[in-house]
Short mmCIF file of C-alpha atoms and ligand atoms in Angstrom, two decimals:
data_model
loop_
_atom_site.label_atom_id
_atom_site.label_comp_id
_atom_site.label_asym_id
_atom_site.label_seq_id
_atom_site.Cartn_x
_atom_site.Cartn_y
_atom_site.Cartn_z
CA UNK Z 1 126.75 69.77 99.59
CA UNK Z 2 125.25 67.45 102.44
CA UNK Z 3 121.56 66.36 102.70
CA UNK Z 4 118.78 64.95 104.85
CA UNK Z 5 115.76 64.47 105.60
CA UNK Z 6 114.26 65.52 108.81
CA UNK Z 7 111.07 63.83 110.13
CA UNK Z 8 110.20 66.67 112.87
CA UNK Z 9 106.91 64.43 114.31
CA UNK Z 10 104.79 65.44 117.64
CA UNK Z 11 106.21 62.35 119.40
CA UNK Z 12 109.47 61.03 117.63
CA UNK Z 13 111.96 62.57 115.27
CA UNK Z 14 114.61 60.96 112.88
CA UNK Z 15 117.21 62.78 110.66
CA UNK Z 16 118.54 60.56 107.86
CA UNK Z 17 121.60 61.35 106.01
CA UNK Z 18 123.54 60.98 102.94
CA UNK Z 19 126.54 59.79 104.27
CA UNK Z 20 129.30 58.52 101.40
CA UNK Z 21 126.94 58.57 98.78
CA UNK Z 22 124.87 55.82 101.26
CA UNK Z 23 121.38 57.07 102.56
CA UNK Z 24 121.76 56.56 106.29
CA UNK Z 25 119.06 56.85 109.09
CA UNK Z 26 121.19 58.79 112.05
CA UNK Z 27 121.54 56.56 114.93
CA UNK Z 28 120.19 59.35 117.58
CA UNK Z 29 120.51 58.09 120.94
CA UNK Z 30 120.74 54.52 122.89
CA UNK Z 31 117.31 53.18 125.03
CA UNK Z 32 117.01 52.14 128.45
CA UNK Z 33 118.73 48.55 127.12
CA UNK Z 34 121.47 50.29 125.44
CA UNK Z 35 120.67 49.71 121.98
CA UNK Z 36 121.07 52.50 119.59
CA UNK Z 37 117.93 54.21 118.30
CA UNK Z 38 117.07 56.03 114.92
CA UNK Z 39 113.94 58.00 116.87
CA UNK Z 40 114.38 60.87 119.19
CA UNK Z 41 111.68 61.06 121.60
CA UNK Z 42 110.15 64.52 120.49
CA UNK Z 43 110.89 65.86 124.25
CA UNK Z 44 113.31 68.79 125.62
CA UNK Z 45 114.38 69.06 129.53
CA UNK Z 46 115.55 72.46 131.31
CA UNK Z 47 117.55 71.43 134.14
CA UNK Z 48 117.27 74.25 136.69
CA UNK Z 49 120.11 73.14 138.82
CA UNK Z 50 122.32 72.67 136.18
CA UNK Z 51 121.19 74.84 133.13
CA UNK Z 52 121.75 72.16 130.96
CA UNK Z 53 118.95 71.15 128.13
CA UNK Z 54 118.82 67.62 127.52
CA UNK Z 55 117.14 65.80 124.68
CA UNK Z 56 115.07 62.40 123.75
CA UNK Z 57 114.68 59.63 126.01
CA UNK Z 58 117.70 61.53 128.18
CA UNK Z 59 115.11 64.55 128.56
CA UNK Z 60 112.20 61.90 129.59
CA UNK Z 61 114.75 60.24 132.34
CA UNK Z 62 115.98 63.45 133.93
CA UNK Z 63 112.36 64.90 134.19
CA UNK Z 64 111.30 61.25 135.84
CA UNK Z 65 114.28 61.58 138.31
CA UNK Z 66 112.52 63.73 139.66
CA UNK Z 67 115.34 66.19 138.64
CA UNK Z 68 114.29 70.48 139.36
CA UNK Z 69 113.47 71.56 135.63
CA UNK Z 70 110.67 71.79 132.83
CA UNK Z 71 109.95 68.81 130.18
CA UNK Z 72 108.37 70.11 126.93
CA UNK Z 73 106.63 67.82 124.58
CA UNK Z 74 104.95 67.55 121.85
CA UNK Z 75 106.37 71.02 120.56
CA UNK Z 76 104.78 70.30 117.15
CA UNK Z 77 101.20 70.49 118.00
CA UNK Z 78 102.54 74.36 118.96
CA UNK Z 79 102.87 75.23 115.61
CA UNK Z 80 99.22 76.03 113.52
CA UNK Z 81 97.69 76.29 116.84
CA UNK Z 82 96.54 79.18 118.58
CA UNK Z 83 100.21 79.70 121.05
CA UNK Z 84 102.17 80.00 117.61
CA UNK Z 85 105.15 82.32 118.44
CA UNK Z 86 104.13 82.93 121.94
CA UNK Z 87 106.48 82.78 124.92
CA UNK Z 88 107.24 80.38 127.72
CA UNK Z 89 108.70 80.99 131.10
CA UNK Z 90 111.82 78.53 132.05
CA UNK Z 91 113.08 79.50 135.25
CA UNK Z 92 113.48 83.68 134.78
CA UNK Z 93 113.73 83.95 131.26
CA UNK Z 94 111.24 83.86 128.40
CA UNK Z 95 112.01 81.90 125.39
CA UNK Z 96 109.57 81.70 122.67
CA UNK Z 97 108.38 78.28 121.18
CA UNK Z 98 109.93 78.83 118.24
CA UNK Z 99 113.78 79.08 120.29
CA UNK Z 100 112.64 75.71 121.97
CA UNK Z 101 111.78 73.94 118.73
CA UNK Z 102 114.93 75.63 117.55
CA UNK Z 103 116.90 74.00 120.45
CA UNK Z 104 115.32 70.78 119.43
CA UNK Z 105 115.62 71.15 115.47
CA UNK Z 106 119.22 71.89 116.57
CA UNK Z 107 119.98 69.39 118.39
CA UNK Z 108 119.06 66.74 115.93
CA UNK Z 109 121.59 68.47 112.67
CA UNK Z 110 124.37 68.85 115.21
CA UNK Z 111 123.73 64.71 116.01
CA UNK Z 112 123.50 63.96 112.49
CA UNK Z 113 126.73 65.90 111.80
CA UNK Z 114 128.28 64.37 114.79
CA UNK Z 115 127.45 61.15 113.02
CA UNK Z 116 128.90 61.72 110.23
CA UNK Z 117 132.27 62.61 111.80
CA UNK Z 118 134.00 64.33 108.53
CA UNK Z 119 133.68 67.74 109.81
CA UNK Z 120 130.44 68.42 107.26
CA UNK Z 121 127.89 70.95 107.90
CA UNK Z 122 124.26 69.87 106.71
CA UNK Z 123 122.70 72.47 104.46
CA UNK Z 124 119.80 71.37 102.77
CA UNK Z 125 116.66 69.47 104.13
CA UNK Z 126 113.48 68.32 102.98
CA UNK Z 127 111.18 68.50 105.72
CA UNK Z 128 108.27 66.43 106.36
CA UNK Z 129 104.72 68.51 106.98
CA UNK Z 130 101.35 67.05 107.89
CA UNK Z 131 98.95 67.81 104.90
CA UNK Z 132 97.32 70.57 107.36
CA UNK Z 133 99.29 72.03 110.42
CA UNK Z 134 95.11 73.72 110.80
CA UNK Z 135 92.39 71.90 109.42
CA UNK Z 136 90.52 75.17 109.34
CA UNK Z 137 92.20 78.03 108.44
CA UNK Z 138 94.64 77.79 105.19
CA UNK Z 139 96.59 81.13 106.78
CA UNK Z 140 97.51 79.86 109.94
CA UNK Z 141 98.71 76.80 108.37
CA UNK Z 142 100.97 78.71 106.18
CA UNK Z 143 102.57 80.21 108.90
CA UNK Z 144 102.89 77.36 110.51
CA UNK Z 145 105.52 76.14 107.75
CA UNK Z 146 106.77 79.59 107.94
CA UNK Z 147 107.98 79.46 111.41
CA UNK Z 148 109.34 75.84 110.62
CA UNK Z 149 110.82 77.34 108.12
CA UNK Z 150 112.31 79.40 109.60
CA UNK Z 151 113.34 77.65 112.83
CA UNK Z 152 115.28 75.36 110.15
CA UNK Z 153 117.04 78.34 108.72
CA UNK Z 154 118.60 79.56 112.24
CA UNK Z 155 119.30 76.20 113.47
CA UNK Z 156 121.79 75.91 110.43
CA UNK Z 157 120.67 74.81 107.16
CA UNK Z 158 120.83 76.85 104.23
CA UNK Z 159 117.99 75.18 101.47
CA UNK Z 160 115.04 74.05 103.27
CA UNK Z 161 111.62 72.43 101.75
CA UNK Z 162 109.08 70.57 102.65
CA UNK Z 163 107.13 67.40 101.52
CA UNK Z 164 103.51 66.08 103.22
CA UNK Z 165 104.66 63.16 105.27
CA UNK Z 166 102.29 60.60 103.52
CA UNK Z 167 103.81 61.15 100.44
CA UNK Z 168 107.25 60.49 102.27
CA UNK Z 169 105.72 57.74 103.48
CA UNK Z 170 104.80 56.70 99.73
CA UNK Z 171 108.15 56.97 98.31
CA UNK Z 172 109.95 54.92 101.10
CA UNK Z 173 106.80 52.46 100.71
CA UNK Z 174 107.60 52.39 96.72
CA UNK Z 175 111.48 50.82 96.89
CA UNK Z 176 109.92 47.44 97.31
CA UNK Z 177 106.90 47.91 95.07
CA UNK Z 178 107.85 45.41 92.25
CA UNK Z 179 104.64 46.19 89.48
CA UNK Z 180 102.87 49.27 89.12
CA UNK Z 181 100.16 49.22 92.19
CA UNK Z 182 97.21 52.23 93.57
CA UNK Z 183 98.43 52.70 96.80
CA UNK Z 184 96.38 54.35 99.80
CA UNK Z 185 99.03 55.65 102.21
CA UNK Z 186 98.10 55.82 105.77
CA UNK Z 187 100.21 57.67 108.56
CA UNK Z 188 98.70 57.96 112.11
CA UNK Z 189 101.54 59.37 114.16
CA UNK Z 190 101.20 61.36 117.20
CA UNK Z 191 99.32 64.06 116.13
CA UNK Z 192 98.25 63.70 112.70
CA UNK Z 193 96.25 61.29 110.43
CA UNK Z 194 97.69 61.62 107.38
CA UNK Z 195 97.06 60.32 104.17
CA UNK Z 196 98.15 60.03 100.26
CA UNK Z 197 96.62 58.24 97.06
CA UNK Z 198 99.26 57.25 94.99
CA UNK Z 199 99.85 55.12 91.80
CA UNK Z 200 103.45 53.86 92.26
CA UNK Z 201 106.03 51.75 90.23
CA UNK Z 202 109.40 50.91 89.76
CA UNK Z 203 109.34 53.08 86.40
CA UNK Z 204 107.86 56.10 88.16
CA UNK Z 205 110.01 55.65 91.22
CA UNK Z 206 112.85 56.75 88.74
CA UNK Z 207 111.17 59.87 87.11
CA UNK Z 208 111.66 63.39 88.01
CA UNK Z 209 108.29 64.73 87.82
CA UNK Z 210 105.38 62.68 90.23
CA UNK Z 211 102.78 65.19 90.47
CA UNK Z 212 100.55 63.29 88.30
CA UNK Z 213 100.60 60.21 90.40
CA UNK Z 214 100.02 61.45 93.12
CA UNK Z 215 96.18 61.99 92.87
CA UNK Z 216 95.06 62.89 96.62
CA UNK Z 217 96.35 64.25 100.06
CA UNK Z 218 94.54 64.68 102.72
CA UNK Z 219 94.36 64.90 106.71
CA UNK Z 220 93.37 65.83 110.01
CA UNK Z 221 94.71 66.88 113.23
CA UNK Z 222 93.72 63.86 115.49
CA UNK Z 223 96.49 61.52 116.17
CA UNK Z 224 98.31 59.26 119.63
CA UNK Z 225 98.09 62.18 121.85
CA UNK Z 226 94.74 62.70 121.14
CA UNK Z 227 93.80 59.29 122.24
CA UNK Z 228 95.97 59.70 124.99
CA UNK Z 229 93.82 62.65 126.20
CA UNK Z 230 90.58 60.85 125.26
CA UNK Z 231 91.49 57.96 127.60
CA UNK Z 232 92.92 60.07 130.77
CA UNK Z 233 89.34 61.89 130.76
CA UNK Z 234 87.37 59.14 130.73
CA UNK Z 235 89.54 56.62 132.86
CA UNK Z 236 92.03 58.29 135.05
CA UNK Z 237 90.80 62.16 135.52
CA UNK Z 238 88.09 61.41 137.46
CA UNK Z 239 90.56 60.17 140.25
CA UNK Z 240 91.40 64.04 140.60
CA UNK Z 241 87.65 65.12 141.08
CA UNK Z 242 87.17 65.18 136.68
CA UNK Z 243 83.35 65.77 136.68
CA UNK Z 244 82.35 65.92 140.63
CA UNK Z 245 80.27 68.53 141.93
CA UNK Z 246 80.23 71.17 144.20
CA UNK Z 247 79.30 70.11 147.84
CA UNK Z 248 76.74 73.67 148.09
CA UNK Z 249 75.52 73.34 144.32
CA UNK Z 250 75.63 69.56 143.10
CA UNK Z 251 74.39 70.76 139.50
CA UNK Z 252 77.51 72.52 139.14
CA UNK Z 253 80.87 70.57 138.60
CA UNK Z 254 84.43 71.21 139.28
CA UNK Z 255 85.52 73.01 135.94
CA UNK Z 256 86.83 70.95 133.22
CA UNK Z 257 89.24 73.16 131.71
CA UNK Z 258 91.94 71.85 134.56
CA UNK Z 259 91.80 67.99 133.55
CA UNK Z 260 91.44 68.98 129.95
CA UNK Z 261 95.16 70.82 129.74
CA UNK Z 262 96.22 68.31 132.39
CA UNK Z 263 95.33 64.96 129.95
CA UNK Z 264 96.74 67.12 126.45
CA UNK Z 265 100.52 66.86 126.53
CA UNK Z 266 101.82 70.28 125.15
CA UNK Z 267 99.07 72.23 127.70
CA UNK Z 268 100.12 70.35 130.65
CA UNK Z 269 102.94 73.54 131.58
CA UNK Z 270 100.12 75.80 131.77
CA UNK Z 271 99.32 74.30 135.08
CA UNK Z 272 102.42 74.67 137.05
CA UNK Z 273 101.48 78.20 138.19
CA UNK Z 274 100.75 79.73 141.62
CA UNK Z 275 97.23 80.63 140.18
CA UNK Z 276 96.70 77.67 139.36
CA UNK Z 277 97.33 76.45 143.05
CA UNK Z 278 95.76 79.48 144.53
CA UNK Z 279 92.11 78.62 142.30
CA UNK Z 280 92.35 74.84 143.23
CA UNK Z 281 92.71 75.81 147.30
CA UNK Z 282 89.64 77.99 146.99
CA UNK Z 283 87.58 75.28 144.98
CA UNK Z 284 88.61 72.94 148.00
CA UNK Z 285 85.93 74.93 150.32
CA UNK Z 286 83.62 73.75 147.87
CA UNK Z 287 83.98 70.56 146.37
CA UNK Z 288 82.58 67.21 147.17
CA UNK Z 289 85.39 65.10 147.75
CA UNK Z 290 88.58 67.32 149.01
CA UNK Z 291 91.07 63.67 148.56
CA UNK Z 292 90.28 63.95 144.94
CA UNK Z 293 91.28 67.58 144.37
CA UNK Z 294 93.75 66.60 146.66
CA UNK Z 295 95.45 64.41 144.18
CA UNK Z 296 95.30 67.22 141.71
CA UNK Z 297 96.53 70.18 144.05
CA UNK Z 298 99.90 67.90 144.78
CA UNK Z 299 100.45 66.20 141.35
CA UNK Z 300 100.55 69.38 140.28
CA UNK Z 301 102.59 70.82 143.03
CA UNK Z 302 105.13 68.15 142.14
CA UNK Z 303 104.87 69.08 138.51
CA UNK Z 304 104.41 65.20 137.80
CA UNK Z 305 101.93 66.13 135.00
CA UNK Z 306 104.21 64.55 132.37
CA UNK Z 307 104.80 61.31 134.58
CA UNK Z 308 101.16 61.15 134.12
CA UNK Z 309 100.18 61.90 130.90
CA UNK Z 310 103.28 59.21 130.11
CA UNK Z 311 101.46 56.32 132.20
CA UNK Z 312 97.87 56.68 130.45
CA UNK Z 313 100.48 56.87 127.09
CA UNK Z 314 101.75 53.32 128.35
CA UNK Z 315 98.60 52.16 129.23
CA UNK Z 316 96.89 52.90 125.94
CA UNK Z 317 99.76 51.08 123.73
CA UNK Z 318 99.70 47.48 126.68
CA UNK Z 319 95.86 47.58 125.35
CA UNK Z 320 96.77 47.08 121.98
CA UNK Z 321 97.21 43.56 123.08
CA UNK Z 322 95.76 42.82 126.39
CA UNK Z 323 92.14 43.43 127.74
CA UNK Z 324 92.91 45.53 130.57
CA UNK Z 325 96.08 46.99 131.95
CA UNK Z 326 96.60 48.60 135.62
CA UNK Z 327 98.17 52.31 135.89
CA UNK Z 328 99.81 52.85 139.43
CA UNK Z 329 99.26 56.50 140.04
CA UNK Z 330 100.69 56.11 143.90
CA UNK Z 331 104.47 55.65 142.03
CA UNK Z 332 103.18 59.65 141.59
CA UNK Z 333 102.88 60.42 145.42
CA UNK Z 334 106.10 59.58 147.30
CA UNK Z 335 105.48 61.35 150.73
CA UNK Z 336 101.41 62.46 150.67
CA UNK Z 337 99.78 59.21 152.60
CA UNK Z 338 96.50 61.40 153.07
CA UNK Z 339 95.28 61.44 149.35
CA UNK Z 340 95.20 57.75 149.64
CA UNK Z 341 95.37 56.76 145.54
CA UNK Z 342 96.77 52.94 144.56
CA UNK Z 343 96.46 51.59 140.99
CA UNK Z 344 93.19 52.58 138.46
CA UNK Z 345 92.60 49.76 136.16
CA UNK Z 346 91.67 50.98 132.50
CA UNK Z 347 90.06 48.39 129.91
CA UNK Z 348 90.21 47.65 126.54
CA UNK Z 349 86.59 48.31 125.80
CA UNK Z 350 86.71 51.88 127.61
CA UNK Z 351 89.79 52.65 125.38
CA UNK Z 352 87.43 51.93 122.33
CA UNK Z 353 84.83 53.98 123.91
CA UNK Z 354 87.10 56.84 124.32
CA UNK Z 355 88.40 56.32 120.85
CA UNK Z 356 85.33 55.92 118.89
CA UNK Z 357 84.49 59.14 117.66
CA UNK Z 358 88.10 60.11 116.90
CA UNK Z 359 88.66 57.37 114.56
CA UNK Z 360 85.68 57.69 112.96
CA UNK Z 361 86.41 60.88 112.05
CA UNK Z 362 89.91 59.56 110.88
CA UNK Z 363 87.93 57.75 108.41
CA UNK Z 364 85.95 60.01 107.23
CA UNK Z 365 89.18 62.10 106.52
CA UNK Z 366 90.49 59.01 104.79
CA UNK Z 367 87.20 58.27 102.91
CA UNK Z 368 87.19 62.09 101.24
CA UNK Z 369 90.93 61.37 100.12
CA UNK Z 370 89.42 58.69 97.68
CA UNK Z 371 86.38 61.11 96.78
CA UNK Z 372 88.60 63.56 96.01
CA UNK Z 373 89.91 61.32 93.37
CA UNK Z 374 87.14 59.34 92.33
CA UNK Z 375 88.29 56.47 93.47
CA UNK Z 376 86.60 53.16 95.11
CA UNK Z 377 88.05 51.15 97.65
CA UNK Z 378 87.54 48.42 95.26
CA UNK Z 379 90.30 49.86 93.29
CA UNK Z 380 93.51 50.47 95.76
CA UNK Z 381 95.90 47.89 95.39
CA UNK Z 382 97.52 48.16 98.55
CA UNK Z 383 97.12 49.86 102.04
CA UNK Z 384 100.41 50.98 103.48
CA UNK Z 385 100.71 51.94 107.38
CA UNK Z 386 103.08 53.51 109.02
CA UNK Z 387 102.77 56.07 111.91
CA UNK Z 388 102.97 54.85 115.95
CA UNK Z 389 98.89 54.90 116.13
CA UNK Z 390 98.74 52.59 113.07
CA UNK Z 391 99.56 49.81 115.44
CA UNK Z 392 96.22 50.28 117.58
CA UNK Z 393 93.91 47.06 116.78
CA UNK Z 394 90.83 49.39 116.27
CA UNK Z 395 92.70 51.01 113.65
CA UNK Z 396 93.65 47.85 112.08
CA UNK Z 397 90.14 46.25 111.93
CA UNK Z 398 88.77 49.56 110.28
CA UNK Z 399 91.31 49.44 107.60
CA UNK Z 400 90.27 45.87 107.29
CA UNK Z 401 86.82 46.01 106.53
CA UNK Z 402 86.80 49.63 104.88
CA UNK Z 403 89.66 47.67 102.14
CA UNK Z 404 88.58 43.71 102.18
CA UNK Z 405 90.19 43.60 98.96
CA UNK Z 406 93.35 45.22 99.36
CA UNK Z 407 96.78 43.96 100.87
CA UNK Z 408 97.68 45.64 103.94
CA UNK Z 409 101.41 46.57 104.21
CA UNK Z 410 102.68 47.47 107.68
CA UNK Z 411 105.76 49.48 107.37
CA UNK Z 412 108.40 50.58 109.67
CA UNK Z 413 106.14 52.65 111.90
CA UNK Z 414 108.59 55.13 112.91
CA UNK Z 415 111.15 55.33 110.03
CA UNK Z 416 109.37 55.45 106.96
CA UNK Z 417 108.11 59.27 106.36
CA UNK Z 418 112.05 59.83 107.40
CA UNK Z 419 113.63 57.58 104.79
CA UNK Z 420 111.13 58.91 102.09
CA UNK Z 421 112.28 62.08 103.26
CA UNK Z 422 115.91 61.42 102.52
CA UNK Z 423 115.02 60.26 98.91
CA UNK Z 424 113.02 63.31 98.37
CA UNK Z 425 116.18 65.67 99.48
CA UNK Z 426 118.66 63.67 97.19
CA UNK Z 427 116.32 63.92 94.38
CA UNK Z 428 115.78 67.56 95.37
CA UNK Z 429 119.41 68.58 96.21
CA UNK Z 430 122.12 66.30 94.42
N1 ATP J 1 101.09 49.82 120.20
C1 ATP J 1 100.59 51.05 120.14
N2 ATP J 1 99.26 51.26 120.27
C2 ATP J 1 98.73 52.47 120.21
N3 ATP J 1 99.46 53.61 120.01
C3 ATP J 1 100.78 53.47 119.87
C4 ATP J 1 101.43 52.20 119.92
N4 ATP J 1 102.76 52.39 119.74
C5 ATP J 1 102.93 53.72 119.62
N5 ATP J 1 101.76 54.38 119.68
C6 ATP J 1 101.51 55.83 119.60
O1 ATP J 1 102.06 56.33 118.40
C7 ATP J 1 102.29 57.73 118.55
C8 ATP J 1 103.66 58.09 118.02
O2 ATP J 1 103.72 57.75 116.67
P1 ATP J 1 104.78 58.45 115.70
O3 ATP J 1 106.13 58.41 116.31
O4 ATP J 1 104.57 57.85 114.37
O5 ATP J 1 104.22 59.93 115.73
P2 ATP J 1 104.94 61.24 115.19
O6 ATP J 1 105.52 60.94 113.85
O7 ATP J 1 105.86 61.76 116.21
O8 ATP J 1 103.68 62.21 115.07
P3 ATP J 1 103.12 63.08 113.84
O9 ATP J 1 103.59 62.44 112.58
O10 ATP J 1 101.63 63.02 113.99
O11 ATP J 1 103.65 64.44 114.06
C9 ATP J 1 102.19 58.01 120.06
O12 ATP J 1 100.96 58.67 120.33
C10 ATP J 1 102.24 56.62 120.66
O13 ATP J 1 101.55 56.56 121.90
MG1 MG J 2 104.95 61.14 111.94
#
């Protein structure tokens, strides 16, 4: 029987293995300075010329090539949400976004097997879930592990299960807790805060039944791409006529719905259509400032949407540590000189701006995770990060003065829900 652990997450992925009896992180693909990787970029390209799908950072690099094709990411955020099991166009066929997360979820057993070179088939994986896939409705969220689920099943594996990422997070976390500790788990990835209150020791790490110790889960669906969209529409989509009004009725603004899709990352498709283009030309009669709508009208035209939404991603993680950070939107616009767009500088402080209310509302989540125990933050022991988003400073401070008392652990940001994972499916499977 082989195992793993798959860490499926809105903007990276890892699939860790039990390879002779060792519990192996798959080396998925090399970066741009050849080193090997454990994370696959959570992205999928369609090449049109070729037919070919590519994954990862490859998928990222064809589709900023400037290669003919469609980029998908951030397939997760699909699945609780309201396009659940609808269908896509890619080039004349339809494939629903269950077949693309498929492709994806496929591509990352057949690496892993690759990897492992004996001529093994994986067949059982514990899967890592946020603690809600909907906030709001308990149905929708059990359908979303359905389809998962299910996506699992036909891209190979035979026993498939799932465990709330935090508490992944929690048991990775545990193999170097030396003396029995409450432990507040925090995992801010790409789409979801998670989080898990835990009492963990060496002596529990080895028994078969946790439930008891684990004493509160809880989450929300705000995460990186969130902030991502926060900061495009407050710094960057007003360079393509965000909020300007119409030249005949200056009460009325140019309709938000277009910058909206255009700063969330798994919307941004829904704007490469003729209608779209044929709306925008009529709101040119009638806007204030055609250059801006301009900008819009040929980014989208040139399907650059992605390049975009990746250079506000950039900018947001260079003002983690630097005050202000410059985003050069002309690299967009190789042969338009009459839109006339250079570099937009974006600031630390705005990013806080943006950010505010989302990670307030992160905290809330996290405060009602100790409520829900009846626990003070006097009492945790330890704060353990992980998650991409844990690495923002704003999130940092927070966790800082919300725990004055408690040591702050930063763990491997994106390996640790994958390697608890992994020791979830041995314990599980073997
Ligand atoms: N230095 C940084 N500052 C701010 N954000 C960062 C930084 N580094 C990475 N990120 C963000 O972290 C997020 C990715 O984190 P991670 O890979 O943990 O998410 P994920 O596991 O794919 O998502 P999820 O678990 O929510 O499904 C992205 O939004 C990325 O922009
Ligand atoms: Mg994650």
């Amino acid at each position: 029987m082989t195992i793993c652990g798959l860490d499926f997450g809105t903007s990276n992925s890892t699939i860790g293995v039990l390879h002779n009896r060792v519990q192996t992180m798959v080396p998925l693909e090399q970066d741009a300075q050849g080193n090997w990787q454990t994370t696959l970029p959570s992205a999928l390209f369609f090449g049109f010329d070729d037919d070919e799908i590519s994954f990862g950072r490859q998928a990222m690099v064809r589709y900023t090539q400037g290669e003919s094709g469609r980029l998908m990411r951030s397939m997760k955020s699909l699945l609780g949400g309201s396009f659940m099991g609808d269908t896509t166009q890619v080039k004349n066929r339809f494939y629903s976004f269950d077949e693309i997360i498929g492709f994806f979820v496929g591509s990352l057993r057949q690496q892993a097997q690759t990897f492992m070179a004996d001529g093994s088939s994986l067949d059982s994986v514990v899967i890592g879930r946020p603690v809600f896939f909907n906030d709001d409705d308990p149905a929708l969220d059990r359908e979303a592990e359905a389809h998962l689920a299910a996506i699992a099943k036909i891209a190979g594996f035979r026993d498939v299960s799932f465990q709330y990422e935090p508490i992944a997070a929690a048991l990775d976390y545990e193999q170097q807790v030396k003396t029995e500790e409450l432990a507040l788990i925090v995992d801010i990835g790409g789409g979801t805060s998670d989080f898990t209150l835990v009492r963990l020791s060496p002596e529990r790490h080895l028994q078969a039944d946790r439930e008891a110790d684990f004493l509160a889960n809880n989450g929300i669906h705000i995460g990186g791409t969130d902030f991502d969209r926060r900061l495009s529409i407050a710094g960057i989509m007003p360079e393509f006529g965000f909020g300007m009004p119409m030249a005949d009725r200056p009460s009325l603004n140019m309709p938000g719905h277009y910058y909206h899709d255009l700063a969330t990352w798994h919307k941004i498709h829904l704007l490469y259509t003729r209608d779209v283009q044929r709306e925008l030309q009529s709101f040119r009669l009638t806007v204030s400032d055609k250059q801006r709508l301009d900008r819009l009208i040929e980014l989208l035209k040139h399907r650059k949407g992605h390049s975009l939404a990746g250079l506000v991603e950039q900018a947001k993680i260079e003002l983690s540590d630097r005050s202000e950070t410059q985003v050069h939107l002309d690299g967009l616009f190789t042969d338009s000189n009459d839109i006339s767009v250079d570099s937009c500088t974006l600031t630390q402080q705005l990013l806080e701006q943006s950010l505010q209310r989302d990670v307030e509302k992160i905290f809330l989540a996290l405060n009602e995770t100790l409520q829900q125990a009846g626990v003070s933050a006097q009492q945790i022991n330890t704060v353990f990060t992980t998650g991409g988003s844990t690495a923002l400073p704003m999130v940092t401070a927070c966790i800082d003065s919300a725990f004055p008392d408690a040591k702050q652990v930063a763990g491997d940001l994106y390996n640790s829900v994958g390697s608890g994972l992994l020791l979830e499916a041995v314990k599980r499977y073997s």
